[in-house]
PDB file of C-alpha atoms in Angstrom:
ATOM      1  CA  MET A   1       0.000   0.000   0.000  1.00 60.00           C
ATOM      2  CA  THR A   2       1.378   3.413  -0.985  1.00 60.00           C
ATOM      3  CA  VAL A   3       0.725   6.139   1.575  1.00 73.00           C
ATOM      4  CA  ILE A   4       2.936   8.892   0.163  1.00 76.00           C
ATOM      5  CA  SER A   5       3.598   9.302  -3.544  1.00 86.00           C
ATOM      6  CA  VAL A   6       5.215  12.490  -4.786  1.00 94.00           C
ATOM      7  CA  GLY A   7       6.711  13.334  -8.150  1.00 96.00           C
ATOM      8  CA  ILE A   8       9.907  15.378  -8.341  1.00 97.00           C
ATOM      9  CA  GLN A   9      10.880  17.150 -11.574  1.00 97.00           C
ATOM     10  CA  LYS A  10      13.999  19.162 -12.432  1.00 98.00           C
ATOM     11  CA  THR A  11      13.106  22.686 -13.515  1.00 97.00           C
ATOM     12  CA  ASP A  12      16.499  24.433 -13.643  1.00 98.00           C
ATOM     13  CA  GLU A  13      20.195  23.635 -13.205  1.00 98.00           C
ATOM     14  CA  THR A  14      23.499  25.474 -12.928  1.00 98.00           C
ATOM     15  CA  ASP A  15      27.019  24.298 -12.130  1.00 98.00           C
ATOM     16  CA  GLU A  16      26.295  24.889  -8.424  1.00 98.00           C
ATOM     17  CA  TRP A  17      22.685  23.766  -7.869  1.00 98.00           C
ATOM     18  CA  VAL A  18      19.613  22.027  -9.241  1.00 98.00           C
ATOM     19  CA  LYS A  19      16.062  23.273  -8.773  1.00 98.00           C
ATOM     20  CA  TYR A  20      13.211  20.780  -8.443  1.00 98.00           C
ATOM     21  CA  ALA A  21       9.421  21.147  -8.374  1.00 97.00           C
ATOM     22  CA  PHE A  22       7.505  18.541  -6.405  1.00 97.00           C
ATOM     23  CA  GLY A  23       3.944  17.342  -6.063  1.00 94.00           C
ATOM     24  CA  GLY A  24       2.532  16.062  -9.315  1.00 89.00           C
ATOM     25  CA  PRO A  25       4.575  18.086 -11.785  1.00 80.00           C
ATOM     26  CA  PRO A  26       4.081  19.509 -14.299  1.00 81.00           C
ATOM     27  CA  THR A  27       0.337  19.905 -13.638  1.00 86.00           C
ATOM     28  CA  ARG A  28       0.292  20.019  -9.819  1.00 92.00           C
ATOM     29  CA  ILE A  29       3.242  21.701  -8.104  1.00 96.00           C
ATOM     30  CA  ILE A  30       3.053  22.054  -4.331  1.00 96.00           C
ATOM     31  CA  GLY A  31       6.579  23.340  -3.789  1.00 97.00           C
ATOM     32  CA  ASN A  32      10.092  23.973  -5.064  1.00 98.00           C
ATOM     33  CA  VAL A  33      13.526  23.198  -3.629  1.00 98.00           C
ATOM     34  CA  ILE A  34      17.160  23.705  -4.561  1.00 98.00           C
ATOM     35  CA  ILE A  35      19.847  21.104  -3.885  1.00 98.00           C
ATOM     36  CA  TYR A  36      23.454  22.272  -3.859  1.00 98.00           C
ATOM     37  CA  LYS A  37      25.863  20.003  -5.713  1.00 98.00           C
ATOM     38  CA  SER A  38      28.811  20.804  -3.444  1.00 98.00           C
ATOM     39  CA  ASP A  39      27.328  19.469  -0.214  1.00 97.00           C
ATOM     40  CA  GLY A  40      23.824  18.105  -0.870  1.00 97.00           C
ATOM     41  CA  GLN A  41      22.146  20.846   1.171  1.00 98.00           C
ATOM     42  CA  VAL A  42      18.462  21.100   0.225  1.00 98.00           C
ATOM     43  CA  ASN A  43      16.739  24.459   0.687  1.00 98.00           C
ATOM     44  CA  LEU A  44      13.012  25.045   0.398  1.00 98.00           C
ATOM     45  CA  ILE A  45      12.132  27.876  -1.999  1.00 98.00           C
ATOM     46  CA  ASP A  46       8.372  27.801  -1.557  1.00 97.00           C
ATOM     47  CA  ILE A  47       5.571  25.476  -0.533  1.00 97.00           C
ATOM     48  CA  GLU A  48       1.854  25.733  -1.228  1.00 95.00           C
ATOM     49  CA  HIS A  49       0.739  25.012   2.333  1.00 93.00           C
ATOM     50  CA  ASP A  50       2.503  24.389   5.647  1.00 92.00           C
ATOM     51  CA  LYS A  51       0.766  21.018   6.016  1.00 92.00           C
ATOM     52  CA  TYR A  52       3.080  19.667   3.297  1.00 93.00           C
ATOM     53  CA  ARG A  53       6.202  20.517   5.333  1.00 93.00           C
ATOM     54  CA  LYS A  54       5.630  17.662   7.773  1.00 91.00           C
ATOM     55  CA  TYR A  55       5.247  14.706   5.393  1.00 86.00           C
ATOM     56  CA  ILE A  56       5.951  15.650   1.792  1.00 93.00           C
ATOM     57  CA  LEU A  57       9.029  17.865   2.178  1.00 95.00           C
ATOM     58  CA  PRO A  58      11.048  15.283   4.187  1.00 94.00           C
ATOM     59  CA  ALA A  59      10.259  12.674   1.524  1.00 94.00           C
ATOM     60  CA  VAL A  60      11.472  14.997  -1.240  1.00 97.00           C
ATOM     61  CA  VAL A  61      14.667  15.812   0.669  1.00 97.00           C
ATOM     62  CA  LYS A  62      15.334  12.105   1.304  1.00 96.00           C
ATOM     63  CA  ALA A  63      14.909  11.219  -2.375  1.00 96.00           C
ATOM     64  CA  LEU A  64      17.149  14.053  -3.579  1.00 98.00           C
ATOM     65  CA  ILE A  65      19.890  13.302  -1.059  1.00 98.00           C
ATOM     66  CA  ARG A  66      19.937   9.663  -2.207  1.00 97.00           C
ATOM     67  CA  HIS A  67      20.518  10.854  -5.775  1.00 98.00           C
ATOM     68  CA  HIS A  68      23.130  13.404  -4.659  1.00 98.00           C
ATOM     69  CA  GLU A  69      25.092  10.661  -2.852  1.00 98.00           C
ATOM     70  CA  LYS A  70      25.286   8.820  -6.192  1.00 98.00           C
ATOM     71  CA  GLY A  71      26.348  12.015  -7.992  1.00 97.00           C
ATOM     72  CA  GLU A  72      23.191  12.125 -10.081  1.00 97.00           C
ATOM     73  CA  TYR A  73      20.596  14.827 -10.633  1.00 98.00           C
ATOM     74  CA  PRO A  74      17.825  13.196 -12.683  1.00 98.00           C
ATOM     75  CA  ASP A  75      15.259  15.055 -14.753  1.00 98.00           C
ATOM     76  CA  ASN A  76      12.466  13.131 -13.008  1.00 97.00           C
ATOM     77  CA  THR A  77      12.315  11.074  -9.837  1.00 97.00           C
ATOM     78  CA  GLY A  78       9.900  10.481  -7.014  1.00 94.00           C
ATOM     79  CA  TYR A  79       9.258   9.142  -3.576  1.00 91.00           C
ATOM     80  CA  HIS A  80       6.762   6.383  -2.827  1.00 87.00           C
ATOM     81  CA  ALA A  81       6.195   4.851   0.571  1.00 84.00           C
TER      82      ALA A  81
END
């Protein structure tokens, strides 16, 4: 049974960071984050509602850090639990 399912889509990238939209992109975006390539730090840019900070944001951060540890920044990924 899947309780949390969130899509994560790359929206911009530089040599220093990658920006991702999450929710059900491209049609339903509930927030945006940046992950820094140098250290894997993930910073929230915006979020539609504070209720998503508790469950969705940690899932997004976890998924992106797993990719960062492998040195990859995919165009699309997700988190399903």
